[in-house]
Amino acid sequence: MQHLIDTLDLSDAQIAQLLDDARAFKQQHPSHLLRDKLLITLFFEASTRTRSSFEVAAKRLGAAVVHLDPSKSSTNKGESLEDTFANLCAMDPDGVIIRHSENEAPGLLADMQMTSVINAGAGNYAHPTQALLDLFTLMEHFDGEVRGKTLAIVGDIISSRVASSAIRLLTRMGMNVILVAPKPFMPQSDLPKYERLEDVLNKVDVIMSLRAQLERHASPIFDDYEEYAEHYCINAERLGSRDILILHPGPVMRNIDISDEILEDPRCKVLTQVRNGVYMRMAILKLLLLDS
Ligand code: CP
């Protein structure tokens, strides 16, 4: 039984296989490889992209998917996470895809060894499937070689599981990762740190813009996000004609993270990331449910 809790769970060979399989799924009509499989999605936090992407990926491969909405489940009657999971596992799913506010939640369920557990985003530490789909998008754009490319992560890095997973995976793949944020959004890190976006624009190949995660701030960090946007919004004036790829995991705060104009610009790959997410998650389901 294999789990995906963090990209560190994957060998280099498995990452290469995921990229190959995602590319193949994108090029050819999906097969029904998982026709006899059943997956359960269990999202304790809101999601548009990740949940629907996993459900589309599973259905494209012929699997059945059941979603349990925790807000309408017996969690409301005090049932613990472990008991909820054990009861779902009593129905013999082939995997449970979980999103949770606690960093440790997916690993804790994986340790129960009842079914494959896939982390669909936990706390501020790991969102491995987002990192993998971002890697797939970067590989596609840079013709299969990201080594030596420089990526700036811009925004609320300290709160971001997307940033945390991207740093672990993309540095492992040989990318230079630099961090750009105002002091309250900057984590402790050995990576190069900058406060001004203007100081990095001439040295990056990719910008990964992040949303200010207001729901994770105990108290407001900025009174006015317009002022934040003045310094960090990726807009046409700031970007100019530079050949910089723009990524964002979504949801995008329009004209705060990225301007309306740049969201329409061919350099911006936000919807390509979403499209690629389905193919990468198909590859992940194949790896965990068939190949392991
Ligand atoms: N990228 C991402 O995790 O988006 P959702 O929160 O909509 O799933």
Short mmCIF file of N, CA and C in Angstrom, two decimals, residues 151-215:
data_model
loop_
_atom_site.label_atom_id
_atom_site.label_comp_id
_atom_site.label_asym_id
_atom_site.label_seq_id
_atom_site.Cartn_x
_atom_site.Cartn_y
_atom_site.Cartn_z
N LEU A 151 13.35 30.43 -10.27
CA LEU A 151 11.93 30.67 -9.96
C LEU A 151 11.83 31.52 -8.71
N ALA A 152 11.06 32.61 -8.78
CA ALA A 152 10.81 33.44 -7.60
C ALA A 152 9.42 33.11 -7.07
N ILE A 153 9.35 32.76 -5.79
CA ILE A 153 8.04 32.60 -5.14
C ILE A 153 7.71 33.94 -4.48
N VAL A 154 6.55 34.49 -4.82
CA VAL A 154 6.21 35.86 -4.42
C VAL A 154 4.91 35.87 -3.61
N GLY A 155 4.97 36.43 -2.41
CA GLY A 155 3.72 36.62 -1.66
C GLY A 155 3.78 36.02 -0.27
N ASP A 156 2.65 35.45 0.13
CA ASP A 156 2.48 34.96 1.51
C ASP A 156 3.12 33.58 1.65
N ILE A 157 4.43 33.56 1.63
CA ILE A 157 5.17 32.28 1.58
C ILE A 157 5.05 31.54 2.90
N ILE A 158 5.04 32.29 4.00
CA ILE A 158 5.07 31.66 5.32
C ILE A 158 3.83 30.81 5.59
N SER A 159 2.70 31.19 4.97
CA SER A 159 1.45 30.46 5.22
C SER A 159 1.22 29.36 4.20
N SER A 160 2.10 29.24 3.22
CA SER A 160 1.74 28.49 2.01
C SER A 160 2.32 27.09 1.93
N ARG A 161 1.42 26.12 1.93
CA ARG A 161 1.85 24.72 1.71
C ARG A 161 2.29 24.53 0.25
N VAL A 162 1.73 25.35 -0.65
CA VAL A 162 2.17 25.28 -2.06
C VAL A 162 3.64 25.66 -2.15
N ALA A 163 4.01 26.75 -1.46
CA ALA A 163 5.41 27.20 -1.49
C ALA A 163 6.31 26.16 -0.85
N SER A 164 5.87 25.65 0.28
CA SER A 164 6.68 24.69 1.02
C SER A 164 6.97 23.44 0.16
N SER A 165 5.94 22.90 -0.48
CA SER A 165 6.13 21.72 -1.33
C SER A 165 6.94 22.07 -2.58
N ALA A 166 6.67 23.25 -3.16
CA ALA A 166 7.41 23.65 -4.37
C ALA A 166 8.89 23.77 -4.06
N ILE A 167 9.22 24.35 -2.91
CA ILE A 167 10.64 24.52 -2.56
C ILE A 167 11.32 23.15 -2.49
N ARG A 168 10.67 22.19 -1.82
CA ARG A 168 11.31 20.87 -1.69
C ARG A 168 11.46 20.18 -3.04
N LEU A 169 10.42 20.24 -3.87
CA LEU A 169 10.48 19.49 -5.14
C LEU A 169 11.34 20.20 -6.19
N LEU A 170 11.17 21.51 -6.32
CA LEU A 170 11.82 22.20 -7.44
C LEU A 170 13.32 22.38 -7.20
N THR A 171 13.73 22.57 -5.94
CA THR A 171 15.18 22.61 -5.68
C THR A 171 15.79 21.22 -5.94
N ARG A 172 15.05 20.19 -5.58
CA ARG A 172 15.51 18.81 -5.87
C ARG A 172 15.70 18.58 -7.37
N MET A 173 14.87 19.24 -8.17
CA MET A 173 14.97 19.10 -9.63
C MET A 173 16.02 20.03 -10.23
N GLY A 174 16.75 20.76 -9.36
CA GLY A 174 17.86 21.57 -9.84
C GLY A 174 17.51 23.01 -10.15
N MET A 175 16.30 23.44 -9.75
CA MET A 175 15.95 24.85 -9.99
C MET A 175 16.54 25.73 -8.89
N ASN A 176 16.83 26.98 -9.24
CA ASN A 176 17.21 27.98 -8.25
C ASN A 176 15.92 28.64 -7.77
N VAL A 177 15.63 28.52 -6.49
CA VAL A 177 14.39 29.12 -5.96
C VAL A 177 14.76 30.29 -5.08
N ILE A 178 14.11 31.44 -5.32
CA ILE A 178 14.35 32.61 -4.48
C ILE A 178 12.99 33.08 -3.94
N LEU A 179 13.02 33.75 -2.81
CA LEU A 179 11.79 34.13 -2.11
C LEU A 179 11.65 35.65 -2.11
N VAL A 180 10.45 36.12 -2.44
CA VAL A 180 10.19 37.57 -2.48
C VAL A 180 8.93 37.84 -1.68
N ALA A 181 9.06 38.60 -0.61
CA ALA A 181 7.89 38.85 0.24
C ALA A 181 8.18 39.99 1.20
N PRO A 182 7.12 40.64 1.66
CA PRO A 182 7.30 41.58 2.78
C PRO A 182 7.66 40.76 4.03
N LYS A 183 8.30 41.42 4.99
CA LYS A 183 8.82 40.68 6.16
C LYS A 183 7.78 39.77 6.83
N PRO A 184 6.53 40.20 7.05
CA PRO A 184 5.60 39.32 7.76
C PRO A 184 5.25 38.04 6.99
N PHE A 185 5.49 38.03 5.67
CA PHE A 185 5.17 36.85 4.84
C PHE A 185 6.39 35.97 4.55
N MET A 186 7.55 36.38 5.07
CA MET A 186 8.79 35.66 4.73
C MET A 186 9.09 34.59 5.79
N PRO A 187 9.26 33.33 5.37
CA PRO A 187 9.60 32.29 6.35
C PRO A 187 11.10 32.30 6.64
N GLN A 188 11.49 31.54 7.67
CA GLN A 188 12.92 31.28 7.90
C GLN A 188 13.36 30.34 6.78
N SER A 189 14.45 30.65 6.14
CA SER A 189 14.89 29.81 5.03
C SER A 189 16.32 30.16 4.67
N ASP A 190 17.04 29.16 4.15
CA ASP A 190 18.40 29.41 3.65
C ASP A 190 18.39 29.92 2.22
N LEU A 191 17.22 29.94 1.59
CA LEU A 191 17.14 30.39 0.19
C LEU A 191 17.34 31.90 0.12
N PRO A 192 17.78 32.43 -1.05
CA PRO A 192 17.92 33.89 -1.18
C PRO A 192 16.57 34.58 -0.96
N LYS A 193 16.62 35.68 -0.18
CA LYS A 193 15.38 36.38 0.18
C LYS A 193 15.46 37.83 -0.29
N TYR A 194 14.34 38.32 -0.81
CA TYR A 194 14.24 39.71 -1.28
C TYR A 194 12.94 40.30 -0.80
N GLU A 195 12.99 41.61 -0.51
CA GLU A 195 11.75 42.27 -0.12
C GLU A 195 11.12 42.98 -1.32
N ARG A 196 11.94 43.34 -2.31
CA ARG A 196 11.44 44.11 -3.45
C ARG A 196 11.39 43.25 -4.70
N LEU A 197 10.21 43.18 -5.31
CA LEU A 197 10.03 42.40 -6.54
C LEU A 197 10.93 42.95 -7.67
N GLU A 198 11.08 44.26 -7.70
CA GLU A 198 11.88 44.90 -8.75
C GLU A 198 13.32 44.38 -8.75
N ASP A 199 13.80 43.93 -7.58
CA ASP A 199 15.20 43.49 -7.49
C ASP A 199 15.43 42.12 -8.13
N VAL A 200 14.36 41.40 -8.47
CA VAL A 200 14.56 40.04 -9.03
C VAL A 200 14.09 39.91 -10.47
N LEU A 201 13.38 40.92 -10.98
CA LEU A 201 12.70 40.74 -12.28
C LEU A 201 13.67 40.42 -13.41
N ASN A 202 14.90 40.92 -13.30
CA ASN A 202 15.84 40.66 -14.40
C ASN A 202 16.62 39.36 -14.22
N LYS A 203 16.33 38.60 -13.16
CA LYS A 203 17.09 37.37 -12.98
C LYS A 203 16.22 36.12 -12.91
N VAL A 204 14.91 36.24 -13.15
CA VAL A 204 14.06 35.05 -13.00
C VAL A 204 13.49 34.58 -14.34
N ASP A 205 13.28 33.26 -14.42
CA ASP A 205 12.60 32.66 -15.57
C ASP A 205 11.12 32.45 -15.26
N VAL A 206 10.80 32.31 -13.97
CA VAL A 206 9.44 31.98 -13.56
C VAL A 206 9.11 32.77 -12.30
N ILE A 207 7.88 33.28 -12.23
CA ILE A 207 7.35 33.82 -10.97
C ILE A 207 6.17 32.95 -10.56
N MET A 208 6.21 32.45 -9.32
CA MET A 208 5.05 31.77 -8.74
C MET A 208 4.44 32.74 -7.74
N SER A 209 3.31 33.33 -8.13
CA SER A 209 2.62 34.27 -7.26
C SER A 209 1.70 33.49 -6.32
N LEU A 210 1.58 33.97 -5.09
CA LEU A 210 0.74 33.29 -4.10
C LEU A 210 -0.32 34.24 -3.56
N ARG A 211 -1.40 33.66 -3.15
CA ARG A 211 -2.48 34.44 -2.52
C ARG A 211 -2.13 34.74 -1.06
N ALA A 212 -2.50 35.93 -0.61
CA ALA A 212 -2.41 36.22 0.82
C ALA A 212 -3.48 35.39 1.52
N GLN A 213 -3.05 34.48 2.38
CA GLN A 213 -3.99 33.50 2.97
C GLN A 213 -4.59 34.06 4.26
N LEU A 214 -5.55 34.95 4.05
CA LEU A 214 -6.14 35.68 5.18
C LEU A 214 -6.67 34.74 6.25
N GLU A 215 -7.18 33.56 5.80
CA GLU A 215 -7.77 32.62 6.76
C GLU A 215 -6.74 31.99 7.69
#
